[in-house]
XYZ file of C-alpha atoms in Angstrom:
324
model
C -11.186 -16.513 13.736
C -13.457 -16.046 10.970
C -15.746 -18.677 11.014
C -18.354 -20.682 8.586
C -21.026 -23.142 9.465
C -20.627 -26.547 9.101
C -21.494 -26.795 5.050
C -19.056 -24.658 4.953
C -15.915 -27.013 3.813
C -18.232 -28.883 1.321
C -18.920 -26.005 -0.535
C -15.359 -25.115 -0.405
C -14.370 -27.961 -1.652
C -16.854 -28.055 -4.734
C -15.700 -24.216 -5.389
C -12.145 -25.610 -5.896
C -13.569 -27.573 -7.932
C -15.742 -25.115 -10.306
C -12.952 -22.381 -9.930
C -10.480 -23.714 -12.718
C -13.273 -23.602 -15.734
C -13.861 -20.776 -14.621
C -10.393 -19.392 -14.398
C -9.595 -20.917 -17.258
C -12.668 -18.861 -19.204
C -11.058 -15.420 -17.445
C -7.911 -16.128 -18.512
C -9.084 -16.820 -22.468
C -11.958 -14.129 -22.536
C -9.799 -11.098 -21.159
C -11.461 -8.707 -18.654
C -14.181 -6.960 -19.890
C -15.137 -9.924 -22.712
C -18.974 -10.518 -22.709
C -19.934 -14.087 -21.434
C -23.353 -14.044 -23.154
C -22.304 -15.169 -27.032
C -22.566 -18.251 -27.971
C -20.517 -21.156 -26.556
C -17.728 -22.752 -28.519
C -18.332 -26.323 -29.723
C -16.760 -29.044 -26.893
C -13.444 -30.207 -27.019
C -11.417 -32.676 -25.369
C -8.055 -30.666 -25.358
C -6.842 -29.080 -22.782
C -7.051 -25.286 -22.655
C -3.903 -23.729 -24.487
C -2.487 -21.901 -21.613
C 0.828 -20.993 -20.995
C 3.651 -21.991 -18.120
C 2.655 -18.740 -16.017
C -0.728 -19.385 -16.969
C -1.068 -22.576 -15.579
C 0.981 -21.630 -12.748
C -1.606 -19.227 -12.108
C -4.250 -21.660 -12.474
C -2.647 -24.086 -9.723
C -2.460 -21.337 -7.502
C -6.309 -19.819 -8.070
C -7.666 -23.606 -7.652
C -5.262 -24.109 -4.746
C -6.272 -20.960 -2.734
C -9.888 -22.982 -1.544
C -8.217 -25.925 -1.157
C -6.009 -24.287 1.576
C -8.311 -22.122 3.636
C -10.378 -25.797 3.715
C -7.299 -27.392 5.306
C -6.868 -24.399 7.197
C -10.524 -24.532 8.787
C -10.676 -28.501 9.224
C -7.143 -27.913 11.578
C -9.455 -25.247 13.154
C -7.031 -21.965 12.548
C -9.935 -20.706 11.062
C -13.220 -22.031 13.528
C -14.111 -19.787 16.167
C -11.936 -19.859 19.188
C -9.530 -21.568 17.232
C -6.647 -19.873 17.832
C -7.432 -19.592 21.523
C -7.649 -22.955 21.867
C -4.472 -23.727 20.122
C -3.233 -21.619 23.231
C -2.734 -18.237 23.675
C 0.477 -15.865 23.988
C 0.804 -14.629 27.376
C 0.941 -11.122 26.943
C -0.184 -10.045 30.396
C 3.338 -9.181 31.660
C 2.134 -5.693 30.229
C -0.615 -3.634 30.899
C -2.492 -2.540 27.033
C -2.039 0.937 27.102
C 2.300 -0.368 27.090
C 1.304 -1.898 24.470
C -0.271 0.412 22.559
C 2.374 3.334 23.445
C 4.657 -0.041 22.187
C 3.279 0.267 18.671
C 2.746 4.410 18.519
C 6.288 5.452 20.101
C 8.214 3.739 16.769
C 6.045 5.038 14.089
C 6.243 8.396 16.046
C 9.995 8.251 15.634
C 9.688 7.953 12.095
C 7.664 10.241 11.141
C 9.428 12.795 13.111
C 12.829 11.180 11.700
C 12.224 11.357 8.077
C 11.804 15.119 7.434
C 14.509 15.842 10.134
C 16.589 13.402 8.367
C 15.671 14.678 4.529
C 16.895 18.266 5.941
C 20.089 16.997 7.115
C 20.853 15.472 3.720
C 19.969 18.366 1.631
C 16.861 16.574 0.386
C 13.931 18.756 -0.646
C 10.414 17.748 -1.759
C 10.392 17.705 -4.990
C 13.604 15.032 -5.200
C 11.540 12.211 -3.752
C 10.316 11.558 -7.554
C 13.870 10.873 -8.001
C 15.379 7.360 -7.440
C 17.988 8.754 -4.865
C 15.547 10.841 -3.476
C 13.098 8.312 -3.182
C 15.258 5.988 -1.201
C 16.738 8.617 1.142
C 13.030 9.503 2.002
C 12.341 5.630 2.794
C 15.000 5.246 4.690
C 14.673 8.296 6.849
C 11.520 6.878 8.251
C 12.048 2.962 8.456
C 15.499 3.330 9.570
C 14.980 5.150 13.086
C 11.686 3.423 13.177
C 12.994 -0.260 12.984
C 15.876 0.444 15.845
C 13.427 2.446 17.704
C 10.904 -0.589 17.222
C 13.528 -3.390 18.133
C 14.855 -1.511 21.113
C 11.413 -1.559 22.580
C 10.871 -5.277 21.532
C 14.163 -6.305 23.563
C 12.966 -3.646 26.730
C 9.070 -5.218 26.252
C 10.699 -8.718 26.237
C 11.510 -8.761 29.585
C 8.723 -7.783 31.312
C 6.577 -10.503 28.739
C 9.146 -13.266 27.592
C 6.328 -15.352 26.512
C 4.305 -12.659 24.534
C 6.723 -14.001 21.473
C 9.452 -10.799 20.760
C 12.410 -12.751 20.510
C 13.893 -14.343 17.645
C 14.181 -18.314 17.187
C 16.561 -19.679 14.788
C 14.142 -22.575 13.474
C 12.101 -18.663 12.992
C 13.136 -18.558 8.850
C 12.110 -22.258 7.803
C 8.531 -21.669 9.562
C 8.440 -18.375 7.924
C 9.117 -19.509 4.272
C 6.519 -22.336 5.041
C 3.656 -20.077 6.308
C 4.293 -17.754 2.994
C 4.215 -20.803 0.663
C 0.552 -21.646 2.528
C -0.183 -18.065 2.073
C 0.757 -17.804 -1.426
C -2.472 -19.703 -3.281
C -5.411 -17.946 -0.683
C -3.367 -14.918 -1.511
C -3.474 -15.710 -5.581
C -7.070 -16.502 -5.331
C -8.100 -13.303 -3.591
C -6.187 -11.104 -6.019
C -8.248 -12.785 -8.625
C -11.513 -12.374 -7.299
C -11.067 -8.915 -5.906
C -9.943 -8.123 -10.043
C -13.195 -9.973 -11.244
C -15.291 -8.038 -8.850
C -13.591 -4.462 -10.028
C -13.916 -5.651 -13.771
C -17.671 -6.362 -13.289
C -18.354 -3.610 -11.402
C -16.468 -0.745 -13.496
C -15.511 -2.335 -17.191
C -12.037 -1.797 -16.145
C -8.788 -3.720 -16.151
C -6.398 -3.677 -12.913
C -3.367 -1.836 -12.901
C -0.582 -4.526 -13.551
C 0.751 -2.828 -10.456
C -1.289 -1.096 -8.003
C 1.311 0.161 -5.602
C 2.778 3.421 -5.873
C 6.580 1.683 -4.073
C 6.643 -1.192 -6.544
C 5.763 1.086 -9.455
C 8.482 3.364 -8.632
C 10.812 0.218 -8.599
C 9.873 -0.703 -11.909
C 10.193 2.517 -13.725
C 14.054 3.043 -12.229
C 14.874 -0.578 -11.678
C 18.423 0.303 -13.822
C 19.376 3.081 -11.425
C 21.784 1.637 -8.365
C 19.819 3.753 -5.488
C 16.630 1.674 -6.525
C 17.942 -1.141 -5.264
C 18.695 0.546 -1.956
C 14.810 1.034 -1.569
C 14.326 -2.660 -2.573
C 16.853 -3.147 0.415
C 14.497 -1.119 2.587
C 11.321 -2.658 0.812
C 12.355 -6.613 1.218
C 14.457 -6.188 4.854
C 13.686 -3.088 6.802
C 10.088 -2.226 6.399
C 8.593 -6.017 7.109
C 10.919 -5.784 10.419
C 9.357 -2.525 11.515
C 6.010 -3.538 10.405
C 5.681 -6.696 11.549
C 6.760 -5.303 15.192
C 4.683 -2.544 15.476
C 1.591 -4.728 14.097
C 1.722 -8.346 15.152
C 4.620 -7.054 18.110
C 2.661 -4.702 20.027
C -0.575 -3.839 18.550
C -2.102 -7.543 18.144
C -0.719 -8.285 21.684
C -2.798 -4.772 23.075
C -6.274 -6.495 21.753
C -5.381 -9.937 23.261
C -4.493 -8.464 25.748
C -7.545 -6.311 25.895
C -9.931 -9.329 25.035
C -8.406 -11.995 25.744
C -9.542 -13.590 21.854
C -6.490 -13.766 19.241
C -9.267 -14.390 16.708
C -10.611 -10.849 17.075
C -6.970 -9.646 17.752
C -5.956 -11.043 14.254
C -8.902 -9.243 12.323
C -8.772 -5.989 14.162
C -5.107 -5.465 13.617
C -5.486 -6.418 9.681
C -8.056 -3.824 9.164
C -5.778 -0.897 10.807
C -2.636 -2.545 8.407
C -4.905 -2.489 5.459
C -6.509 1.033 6.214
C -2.296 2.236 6.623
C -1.599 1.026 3.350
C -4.893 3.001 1.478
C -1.897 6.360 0.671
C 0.242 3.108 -0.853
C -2.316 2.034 -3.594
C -3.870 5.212 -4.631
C -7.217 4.832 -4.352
C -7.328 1.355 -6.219
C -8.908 -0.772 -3.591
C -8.605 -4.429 -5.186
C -5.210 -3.867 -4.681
C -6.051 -3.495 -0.928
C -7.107 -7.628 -1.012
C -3.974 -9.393 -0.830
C -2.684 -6.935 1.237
C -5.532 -7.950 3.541
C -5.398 -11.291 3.250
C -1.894 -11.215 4.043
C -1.836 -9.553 6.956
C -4.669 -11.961 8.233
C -1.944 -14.961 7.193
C 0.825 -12.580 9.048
C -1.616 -12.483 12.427
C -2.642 -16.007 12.272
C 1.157 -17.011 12.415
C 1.949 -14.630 14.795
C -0.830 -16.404 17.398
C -0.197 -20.341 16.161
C 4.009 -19.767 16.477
C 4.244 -17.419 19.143
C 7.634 -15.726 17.457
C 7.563 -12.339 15.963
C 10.352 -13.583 13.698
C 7.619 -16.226 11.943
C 5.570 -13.101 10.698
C 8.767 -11.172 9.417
C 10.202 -13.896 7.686
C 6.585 -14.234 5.866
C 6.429 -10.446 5.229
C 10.061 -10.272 3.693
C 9.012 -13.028 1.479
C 6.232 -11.448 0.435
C 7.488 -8.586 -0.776
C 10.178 -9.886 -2.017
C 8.673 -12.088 -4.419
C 6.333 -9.424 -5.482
C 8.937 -6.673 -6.629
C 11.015 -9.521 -8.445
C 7.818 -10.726 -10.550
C 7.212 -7.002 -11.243
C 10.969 -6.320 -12.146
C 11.541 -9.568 -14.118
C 8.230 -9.632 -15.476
């Protein structure tokens, strides 16, 4: 999918290598610290990091490590995915495909006003916690069981385009997230280093308009009904409508999962721009993850693998920002 010559894994390996001095520096400078004074005399200690710190560390060092593994299996050389065997999609022509991943978000966005109307909710209480999860869950609602009853009808005519659910699904899920996790980590911090260099700034310590609503009413009981539709409802519908339908159009289209994967990434990415508000390192690991979310999508074959993944994800994101 995206591929690298054949130095490639060396230097990979050597970054992994490099990356924790330099990490470590990051982490003890602050963003925005100059890295021309003078260097501090040599010791033999070990930096004086914290738990999370180290954590973090692990993860940053880790995130090479994996992508190497990743491209010696060949998930990441080109044609590797193809080669691993392709989903047979072709029990559907693309444009059923396509009107596969439309007709669901269609459905919500014509859901969620109707719905807001019926409940006596106007604009201006979706700054409200209630408000905020009644407006969620007008859309994703009708958009998941619209999205699911088109999986099941889809299913049929493609059994082997991978829209059913597999018990051994969950396991494989929380494994492919816990691969994710460090290339994930790693891009986060580079994408932050590049904005710091670039503009003097810090990051946001949360760059998504959802989880920073979350944070601010985490106390209030209808918050936790948009974590419900945050952790359970919106991966569902996503992960359908994405990796379902509209990775299975391009394969079916081009016949490469490679370019399928990539393709479908940069549409999730460019949906999520509204999400982030303009701060576009916080578009990385949503990129990155939906390139993890299309890879396991092609190398399981089982929608549920990608859901499982997604759940996880953002699951493990709004309880680091709640708890943090």
């Amino acid at each position: 999918m995206l591929a690298a010559p054949a130095g490639t894994a060396l230097v990979m390996v050597l970054s992994s290598i490099f990356a924790a001095p330099t990490a470590v520096a990051w982490m003890e400078m602050g963003p925005g610290t100059s890295t021309t004074t003078a260097p501090p005399q040599a010791s033999a200690r070990l930096p004086q990091l914290s738990t999370q710190e180290w954590v973090m560390l692990a993860l940053i060092v880790g995130g090479p490590i994996v992508l190497v593994m990743l491209f010696v299996k060949g998930w990441l050389r080109p044609g590797g995915l193809k080669a691993a065997g392709a989903r047979q999609v072709n029990g559907l022509a693309w444009w059923e495909w396509l009107m596969g991943a439309l007709i669901p978000l269609m459905a919500a966005a014509f859901a969620q006003p109707a719905g807001m109307k019926l409940l006596g909710v106007s604009e201006g209480d979706t700054d409200s916690p209630r408000g905020a999860f009644l407006e969620s869950a007008c859309a994703f609602v009708p958009g998941v069981a619209v999205a699911i009853f088109l999986a099941r009808l889809m299913n049929k005519s493609a059994p082997s385009a991978g829209l059913s659910p597999s018990k051994t699904d969950a396991p494989f899920g929380l494994a492919g997230f816990a691969m994710a996790v460090p290339v994930i980590v790693f891009s986060n911090w580079v994408g932050e280093r590049i904005y710091t260099q670039l503009t003097g700034q810090t990051m946001p310590t949360i760059g998504h308009s959802t989880l920073a609503s979350i944070v601010e009413y985490k106390d209030d009981p209808w918050t936790w009904g948009t974590v419900a539709i945050s952790v359970i409802v919106a991966p569902m519908l996503e992960e359908i409508v994405y990796r379902g339908f509209l990775q299975s159009m391009i394969v079916r289209l081009t016949g490469i999962p490679g370019l399928a994967v990539v393709l479908t990434s940069a549409v999730f990415t460019w949906m999520h721009w509204p999400s982030v508000e303009g701060s576009w390192p916080a578009l990385v690991p949503i990129a990155v993850l939906s390139l993890g979310l299309g890879i396991a999508m092609e190398r399981s074959k089982r929608i549920g693998v990608p859901i499982v993944m997604h759940m996880a994800f953002n699951a493990v994101n709004i309880a680091l920002a709640v708890l943090r």
